[in-house]
GROMACS .gro file of C-alpha atoms in nm:
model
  314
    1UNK     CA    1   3.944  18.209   6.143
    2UNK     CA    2   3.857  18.472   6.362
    3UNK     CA    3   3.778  18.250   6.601
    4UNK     CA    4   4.063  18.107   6.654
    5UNK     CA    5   4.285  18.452   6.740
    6UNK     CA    6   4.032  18.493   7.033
    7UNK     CA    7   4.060  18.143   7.168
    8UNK     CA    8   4.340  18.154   7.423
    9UNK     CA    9   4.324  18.503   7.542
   10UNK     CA   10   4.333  18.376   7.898
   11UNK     CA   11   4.672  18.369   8.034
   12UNK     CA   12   4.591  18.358   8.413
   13UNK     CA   13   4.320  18.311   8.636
   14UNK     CA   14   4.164  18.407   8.936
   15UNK     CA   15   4.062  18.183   9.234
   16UNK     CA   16   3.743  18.329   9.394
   17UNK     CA   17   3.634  18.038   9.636
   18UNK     CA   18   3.626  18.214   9.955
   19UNK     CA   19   3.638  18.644   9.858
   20UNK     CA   20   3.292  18.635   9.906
   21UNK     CA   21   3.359  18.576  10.269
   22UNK     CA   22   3.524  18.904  10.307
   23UNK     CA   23   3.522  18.915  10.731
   24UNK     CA   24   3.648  18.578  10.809
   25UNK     CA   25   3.953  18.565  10.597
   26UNK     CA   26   4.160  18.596  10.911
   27UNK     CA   27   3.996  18.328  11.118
   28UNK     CA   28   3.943  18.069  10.736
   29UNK     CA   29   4.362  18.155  10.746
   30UNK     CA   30   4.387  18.066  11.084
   31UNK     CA   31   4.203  17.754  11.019
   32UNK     CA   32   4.350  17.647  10.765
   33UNK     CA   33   4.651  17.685  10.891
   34UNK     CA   34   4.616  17.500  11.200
   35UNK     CA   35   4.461  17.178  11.002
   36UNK     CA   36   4.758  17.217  10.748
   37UNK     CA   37   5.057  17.230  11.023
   38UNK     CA   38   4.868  16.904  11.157
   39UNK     CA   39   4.841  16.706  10.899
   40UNK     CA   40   5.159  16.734  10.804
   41UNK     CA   41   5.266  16.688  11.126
   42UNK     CA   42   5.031  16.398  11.184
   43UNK     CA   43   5.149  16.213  10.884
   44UNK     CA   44   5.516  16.264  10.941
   45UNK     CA   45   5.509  16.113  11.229
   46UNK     CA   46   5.345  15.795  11.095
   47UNK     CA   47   5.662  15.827  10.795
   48UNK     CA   48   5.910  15.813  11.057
   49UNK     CA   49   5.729  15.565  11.308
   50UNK     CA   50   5.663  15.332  11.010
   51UNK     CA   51   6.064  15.394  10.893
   52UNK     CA   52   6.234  15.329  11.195
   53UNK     CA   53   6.008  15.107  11.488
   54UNK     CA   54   6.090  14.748  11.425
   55UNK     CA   55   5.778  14.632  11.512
   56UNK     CA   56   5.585  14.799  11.212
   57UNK     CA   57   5.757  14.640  10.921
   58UNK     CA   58   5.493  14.451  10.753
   59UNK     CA   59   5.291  14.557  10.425
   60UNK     CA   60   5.034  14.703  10.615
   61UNK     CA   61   5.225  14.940  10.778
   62UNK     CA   62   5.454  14.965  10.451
   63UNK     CA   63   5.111  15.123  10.245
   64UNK     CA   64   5.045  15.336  10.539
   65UNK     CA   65   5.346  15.501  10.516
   66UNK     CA   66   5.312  15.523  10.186
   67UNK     CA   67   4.907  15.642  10.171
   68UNK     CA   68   5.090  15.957  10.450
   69UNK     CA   69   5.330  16.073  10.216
   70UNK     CA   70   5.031  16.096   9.951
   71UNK     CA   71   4.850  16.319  10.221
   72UNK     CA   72   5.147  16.523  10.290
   73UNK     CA   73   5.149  16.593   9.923
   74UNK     CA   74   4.807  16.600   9.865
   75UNK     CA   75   4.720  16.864  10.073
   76UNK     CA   76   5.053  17.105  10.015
   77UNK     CA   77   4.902  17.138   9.619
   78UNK     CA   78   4.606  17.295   9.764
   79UNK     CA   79   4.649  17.464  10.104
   80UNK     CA   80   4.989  17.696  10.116
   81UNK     CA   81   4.789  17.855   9.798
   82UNK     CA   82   4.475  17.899   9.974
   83UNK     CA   83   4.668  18.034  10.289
   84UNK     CA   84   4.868  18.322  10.032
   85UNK     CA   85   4.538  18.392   9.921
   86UNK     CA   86   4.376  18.447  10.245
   87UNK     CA   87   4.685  18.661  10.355
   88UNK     CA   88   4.718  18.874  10.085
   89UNK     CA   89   4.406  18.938   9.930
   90UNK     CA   90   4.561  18.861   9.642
   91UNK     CA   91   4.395  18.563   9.393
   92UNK     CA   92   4.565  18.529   9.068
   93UNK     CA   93   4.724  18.201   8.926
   94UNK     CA   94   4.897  18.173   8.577
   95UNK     CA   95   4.722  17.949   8.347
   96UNK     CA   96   5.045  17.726   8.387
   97UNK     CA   97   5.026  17.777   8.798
   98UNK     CA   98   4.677  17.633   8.738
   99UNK     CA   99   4.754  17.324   8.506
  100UNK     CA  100   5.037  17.210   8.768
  101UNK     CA  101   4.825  17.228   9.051
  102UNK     CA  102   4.557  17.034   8.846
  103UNK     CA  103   4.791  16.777   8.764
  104UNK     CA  104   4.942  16.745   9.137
  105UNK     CA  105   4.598  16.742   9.274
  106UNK     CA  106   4.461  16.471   9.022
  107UNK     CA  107   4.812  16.256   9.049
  108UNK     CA  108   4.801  16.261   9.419
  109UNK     CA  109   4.469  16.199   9.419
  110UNK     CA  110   4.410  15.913   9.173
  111UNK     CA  111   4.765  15.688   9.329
  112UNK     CA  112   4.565  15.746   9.673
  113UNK     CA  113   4.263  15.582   9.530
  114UNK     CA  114   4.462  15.294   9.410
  115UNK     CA  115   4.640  15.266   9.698
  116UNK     CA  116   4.361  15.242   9.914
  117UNK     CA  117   4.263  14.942   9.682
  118UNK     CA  118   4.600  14.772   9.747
  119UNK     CA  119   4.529  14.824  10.097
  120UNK     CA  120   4.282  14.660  10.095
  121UNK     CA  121   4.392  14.362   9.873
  122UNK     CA  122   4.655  14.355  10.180
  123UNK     CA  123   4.361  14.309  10.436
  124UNK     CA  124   4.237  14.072  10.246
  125UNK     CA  125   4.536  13.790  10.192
  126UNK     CA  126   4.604  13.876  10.596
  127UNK     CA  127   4.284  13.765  10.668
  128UNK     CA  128   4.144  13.523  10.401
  129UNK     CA  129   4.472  13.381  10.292
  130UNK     CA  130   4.653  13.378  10.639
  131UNK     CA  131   4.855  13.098  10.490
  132UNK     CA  132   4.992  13.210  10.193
  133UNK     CA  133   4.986  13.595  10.292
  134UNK     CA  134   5.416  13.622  10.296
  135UNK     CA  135   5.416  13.476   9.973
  136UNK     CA  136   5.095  13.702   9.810
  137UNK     CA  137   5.265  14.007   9.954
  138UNK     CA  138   5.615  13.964   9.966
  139UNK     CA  139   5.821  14.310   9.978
  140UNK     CA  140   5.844  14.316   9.555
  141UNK     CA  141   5.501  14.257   9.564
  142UNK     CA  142   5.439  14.589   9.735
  143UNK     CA  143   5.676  14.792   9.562
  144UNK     CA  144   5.454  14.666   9.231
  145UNK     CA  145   5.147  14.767   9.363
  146UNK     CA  146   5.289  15.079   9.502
  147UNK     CA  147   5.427  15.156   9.187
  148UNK     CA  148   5.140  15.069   8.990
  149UNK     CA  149   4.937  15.343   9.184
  150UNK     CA  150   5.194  15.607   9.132
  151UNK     CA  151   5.165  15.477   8.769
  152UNK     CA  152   4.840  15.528   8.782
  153UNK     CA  153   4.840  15.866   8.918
  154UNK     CA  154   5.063  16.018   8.676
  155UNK     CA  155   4.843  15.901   8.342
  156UNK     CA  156   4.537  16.042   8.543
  157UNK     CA  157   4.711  16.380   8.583
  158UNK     CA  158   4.859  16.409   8.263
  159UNK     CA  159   4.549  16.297   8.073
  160UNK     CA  160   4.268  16.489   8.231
  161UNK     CA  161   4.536  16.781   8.287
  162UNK     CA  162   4.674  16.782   7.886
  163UNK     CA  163   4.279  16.743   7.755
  164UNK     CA  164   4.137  17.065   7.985
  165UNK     CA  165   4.396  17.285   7.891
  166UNK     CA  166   4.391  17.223   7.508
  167UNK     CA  167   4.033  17.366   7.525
  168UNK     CA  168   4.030  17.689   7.462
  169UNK     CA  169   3.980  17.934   7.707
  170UNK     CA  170   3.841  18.323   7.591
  171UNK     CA  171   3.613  18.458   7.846
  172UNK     CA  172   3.570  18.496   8.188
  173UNK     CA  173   3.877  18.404   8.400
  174UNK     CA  174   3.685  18.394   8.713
  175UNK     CA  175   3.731  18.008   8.891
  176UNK     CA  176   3.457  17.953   9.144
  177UNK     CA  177   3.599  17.770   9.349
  178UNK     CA  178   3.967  17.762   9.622
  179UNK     CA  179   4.183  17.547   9.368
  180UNK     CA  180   4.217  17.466   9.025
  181UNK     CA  181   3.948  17.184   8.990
  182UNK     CA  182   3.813  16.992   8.676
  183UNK     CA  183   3.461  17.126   8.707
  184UNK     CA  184   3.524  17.461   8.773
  185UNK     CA  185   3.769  17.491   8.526
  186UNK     CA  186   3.552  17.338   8.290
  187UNK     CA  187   3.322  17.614   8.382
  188UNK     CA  188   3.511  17.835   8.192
  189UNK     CA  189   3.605  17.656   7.788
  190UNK     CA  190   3.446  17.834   7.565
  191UNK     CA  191   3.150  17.702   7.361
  192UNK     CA  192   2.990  17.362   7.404
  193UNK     CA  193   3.182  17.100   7.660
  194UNK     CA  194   2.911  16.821   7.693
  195UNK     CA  195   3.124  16.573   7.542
  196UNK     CA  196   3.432  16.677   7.709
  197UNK     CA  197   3.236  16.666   8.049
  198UNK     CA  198   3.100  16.314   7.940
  199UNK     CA  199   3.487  16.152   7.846
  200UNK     CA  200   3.583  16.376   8.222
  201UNK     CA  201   3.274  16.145   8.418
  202UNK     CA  202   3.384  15.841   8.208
  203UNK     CA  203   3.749  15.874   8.298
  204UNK     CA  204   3.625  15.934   8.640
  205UNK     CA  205   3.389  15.660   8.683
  206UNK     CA  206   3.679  15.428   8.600
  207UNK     CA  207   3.928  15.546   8.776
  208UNK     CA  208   3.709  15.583   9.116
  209UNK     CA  209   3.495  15.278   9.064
  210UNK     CA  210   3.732  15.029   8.962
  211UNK     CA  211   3.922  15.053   9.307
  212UNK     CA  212   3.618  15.062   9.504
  213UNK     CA  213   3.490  14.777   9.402
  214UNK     CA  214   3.755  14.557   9.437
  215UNK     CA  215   3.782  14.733   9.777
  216UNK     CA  216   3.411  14.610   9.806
  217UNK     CA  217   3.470  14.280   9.690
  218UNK     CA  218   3.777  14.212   9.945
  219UNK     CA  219   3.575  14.363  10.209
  220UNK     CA  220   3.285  14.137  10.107
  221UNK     CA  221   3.530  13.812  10.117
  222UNK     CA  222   3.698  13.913  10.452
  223UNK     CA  223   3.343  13.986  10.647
  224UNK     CA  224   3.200  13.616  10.541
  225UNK     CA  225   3.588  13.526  10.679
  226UNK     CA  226   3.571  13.688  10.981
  227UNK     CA  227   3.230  13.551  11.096
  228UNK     CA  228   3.341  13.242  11.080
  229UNK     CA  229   3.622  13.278  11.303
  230UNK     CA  230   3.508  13.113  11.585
  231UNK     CA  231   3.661  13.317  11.903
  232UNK     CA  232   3.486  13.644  11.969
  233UNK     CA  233   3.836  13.806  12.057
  234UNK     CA  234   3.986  13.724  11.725
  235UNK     CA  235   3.707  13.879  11.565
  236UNK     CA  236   3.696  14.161  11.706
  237UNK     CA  237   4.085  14.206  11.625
  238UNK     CA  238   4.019  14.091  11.266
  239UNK     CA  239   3.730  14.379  11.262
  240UNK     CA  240   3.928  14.659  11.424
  241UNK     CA  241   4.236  14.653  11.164
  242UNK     CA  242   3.980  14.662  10.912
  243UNK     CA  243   3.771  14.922  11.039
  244UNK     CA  244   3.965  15.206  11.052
  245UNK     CA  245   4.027  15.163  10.674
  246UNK     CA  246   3.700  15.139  10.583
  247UNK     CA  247   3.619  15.508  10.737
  248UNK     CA  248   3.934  15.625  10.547
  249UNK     CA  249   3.792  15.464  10.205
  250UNK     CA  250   3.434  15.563  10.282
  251UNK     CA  251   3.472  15.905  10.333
  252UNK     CA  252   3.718  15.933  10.050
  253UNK     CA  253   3.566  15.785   9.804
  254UNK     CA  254   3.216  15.914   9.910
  255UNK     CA  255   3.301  16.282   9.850
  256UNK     CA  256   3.517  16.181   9.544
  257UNK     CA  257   3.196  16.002   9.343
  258UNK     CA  258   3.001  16.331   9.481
  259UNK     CA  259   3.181  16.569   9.294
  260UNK     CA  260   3.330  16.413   8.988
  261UNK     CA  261   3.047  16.150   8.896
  262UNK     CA  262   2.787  16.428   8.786
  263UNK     CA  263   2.751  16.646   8.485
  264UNK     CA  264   2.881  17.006   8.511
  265UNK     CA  265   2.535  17.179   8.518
  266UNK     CA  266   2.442  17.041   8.860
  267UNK     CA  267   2.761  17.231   8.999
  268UNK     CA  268   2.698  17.463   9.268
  269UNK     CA  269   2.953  17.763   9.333
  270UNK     CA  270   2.865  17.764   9.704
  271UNK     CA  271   2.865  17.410   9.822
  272UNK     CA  272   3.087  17.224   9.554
  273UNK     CA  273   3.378  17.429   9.728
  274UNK     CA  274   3.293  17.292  10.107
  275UNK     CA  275   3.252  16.941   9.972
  276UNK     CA  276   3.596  17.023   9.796
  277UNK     CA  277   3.708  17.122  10.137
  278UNK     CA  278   3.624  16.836  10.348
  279UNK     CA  279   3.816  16.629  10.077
  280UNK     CA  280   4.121  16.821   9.993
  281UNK     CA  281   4.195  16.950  10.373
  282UNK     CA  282   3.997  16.776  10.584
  283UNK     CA  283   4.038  16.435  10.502
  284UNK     CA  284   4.435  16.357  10.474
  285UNK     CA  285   4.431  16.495  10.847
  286UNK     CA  286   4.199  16.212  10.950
  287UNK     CA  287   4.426  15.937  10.775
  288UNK     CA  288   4.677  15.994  11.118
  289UNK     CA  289   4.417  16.014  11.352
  290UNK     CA  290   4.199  15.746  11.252
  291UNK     CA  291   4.479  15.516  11.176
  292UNK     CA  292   4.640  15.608  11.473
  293UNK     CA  293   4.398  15.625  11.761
  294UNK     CA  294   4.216  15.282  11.650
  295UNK     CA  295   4.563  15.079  11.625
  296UNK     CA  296   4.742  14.937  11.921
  297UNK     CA  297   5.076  14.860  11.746
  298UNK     CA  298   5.112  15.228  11.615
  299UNK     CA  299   5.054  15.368  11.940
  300UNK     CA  300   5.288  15.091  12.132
  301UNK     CA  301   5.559  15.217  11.878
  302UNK     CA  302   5.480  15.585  11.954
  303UNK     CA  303   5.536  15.515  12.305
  304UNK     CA  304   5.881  15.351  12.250
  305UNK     CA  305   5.943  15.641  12.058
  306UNK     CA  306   5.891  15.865  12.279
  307UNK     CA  307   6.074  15.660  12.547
  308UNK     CA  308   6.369  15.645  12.385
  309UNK     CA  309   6.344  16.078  12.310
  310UNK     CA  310   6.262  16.142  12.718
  311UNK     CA  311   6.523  15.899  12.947
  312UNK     CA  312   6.216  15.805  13.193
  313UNK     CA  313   6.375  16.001  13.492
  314UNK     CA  314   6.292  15.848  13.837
   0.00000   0.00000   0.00000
């Protein structure tokens, strides 16, 4: 049919998520920049900490090493992109430029939502099943779970991914948004995508809310375990290991349910973006820090580090 000659006239698109913000691309580079050089930074350092200190060799650590290489990558599928943009003015990506970094950013982001649910399946055997804990997490038990994630990951990437871009695509080429995203993508299939939209919140539902809430449920079986530790000390120390990863998974998984558990109509072309933001850039640079700052062990093993770099000279 006639129809069908038209369908996939697109053949690249154009990223439009900050050019309305024509005075500030200098200072949004600069930014962005800066946050980007950090992270990676910031997450490198917990790789080689993690890979070389002796004294952080258990799973924990192990999935925090892990969870930092998944911000490294993570946030290189969206930033260095955004940066060219902002440098050059320039905002074209090939509809192939835009299905890889769809994929990437889904992958990435689906094995860290996983992850974070191993993580805290690790919290909970440390603190619930003291006892057994060597034997529920034993080093091939990681590597499963580790590998289930990535697992995970790559079906979420390829399925979502494969699906979008079999739509057709025959009008505007305009993407609202900084990155190739579901929604906004979405924005642009020609004719009516209600159903698609509905198996893209379904998929996402599952996906999102089947970690969380065995992250809940772990979290729920360690706080009835830690109140009835009897010495105040010891739950305190119980609380602050699992504290910092429940900021990590709240603010995750709180802007992740915000933007892909709604239908497409309620999205918004000048907020969606910042939300996007805070997740795709802001977030993996607050893995380091919060991980960091709040835990004695990784900051004992930064000072050794750094000992052992600068001969002490008195």
């Amino acid at each position: 049919g006639r129809m069908n000659a038209n369908t996939s006239m697109v053949t690249e698109f154009l990223l439009v998520g900050f050019s309305h913000l024509a005075d500030l691309q200098g200072l949004l580079f600069s930014v962005f920049l800066t946050i980007y050089l950090l992270t990676v930074a910031g997450n490198f350092l917990i790789v080689a900490l993690v890979s070389t200190d002796a004294a952080l060799q258990s799973p924990m650590y192990f999935f925090l090493c892990v969870l930092s290489t998944l911000e490294i990558g993570y946030t290189s599928v969206t930033v260095p992109l955004l940066l060219h943009h902002l440098l050059t003015g320039q905002c074209h990506i090939s509809r192939s430029g835009c299905a890889l970094q769809m994929f990437f950013f889904l992958f990435f982001g689906a094995t860290e939502c996983c992850l974070l649910a191993a993580m805290a399946y690790d919290r909970y055997a440390a603190i619930c099943e003291s006892l057994r804990y060597p034997l529920l997490l034993s080093h091939r038990m990681c590597l499963q779970l580790t590998g289930s994630a990535w697992a995970c990951g790559v079906l979420v990437g390829l399925g979502h991914t494969s699906f979008i871009f079999s739509l057709p695509f025959c009008g505007p080429n305009a993407i609202p948004h900084f990155f190739c995203e579901i929604q906004p993508v979405l924005q642009l299939v020609c004719g009516d995508t209600s159903l698609n939209e509905l198996q893209i919140i379904l998929a996402a539902a599952l996906i999102i809310l089947c970690p969380f809430s065995l992250i809940l449920g772990s979290y729920g079986r360690i706080l009835v375990t830690i109140f009835r530790i009897p010495s105040a000390v010891g739950r305190r120390k119980a609380f602050s290991t699992c504290s910092s990863h429940l900021i990590v998974v709240s603010l995750f998984y709180g802007t992740a349910i915000f933007i892909y558990i709604r239908p497409k109509a309620s999205y918004d072309p000048v907020t969606d973006p910042l939300v996007s933001l805070f997740y795709a850039v802001v977030t993996p640079i607050l893995n380091p820090i919060i991980y960091s700052l709040r835990n004695t062990e990784v900051k004992a093993a930064l000072k050794r580090t750094m000992q052992k770099m600068v001969p002490m000279e008195i």
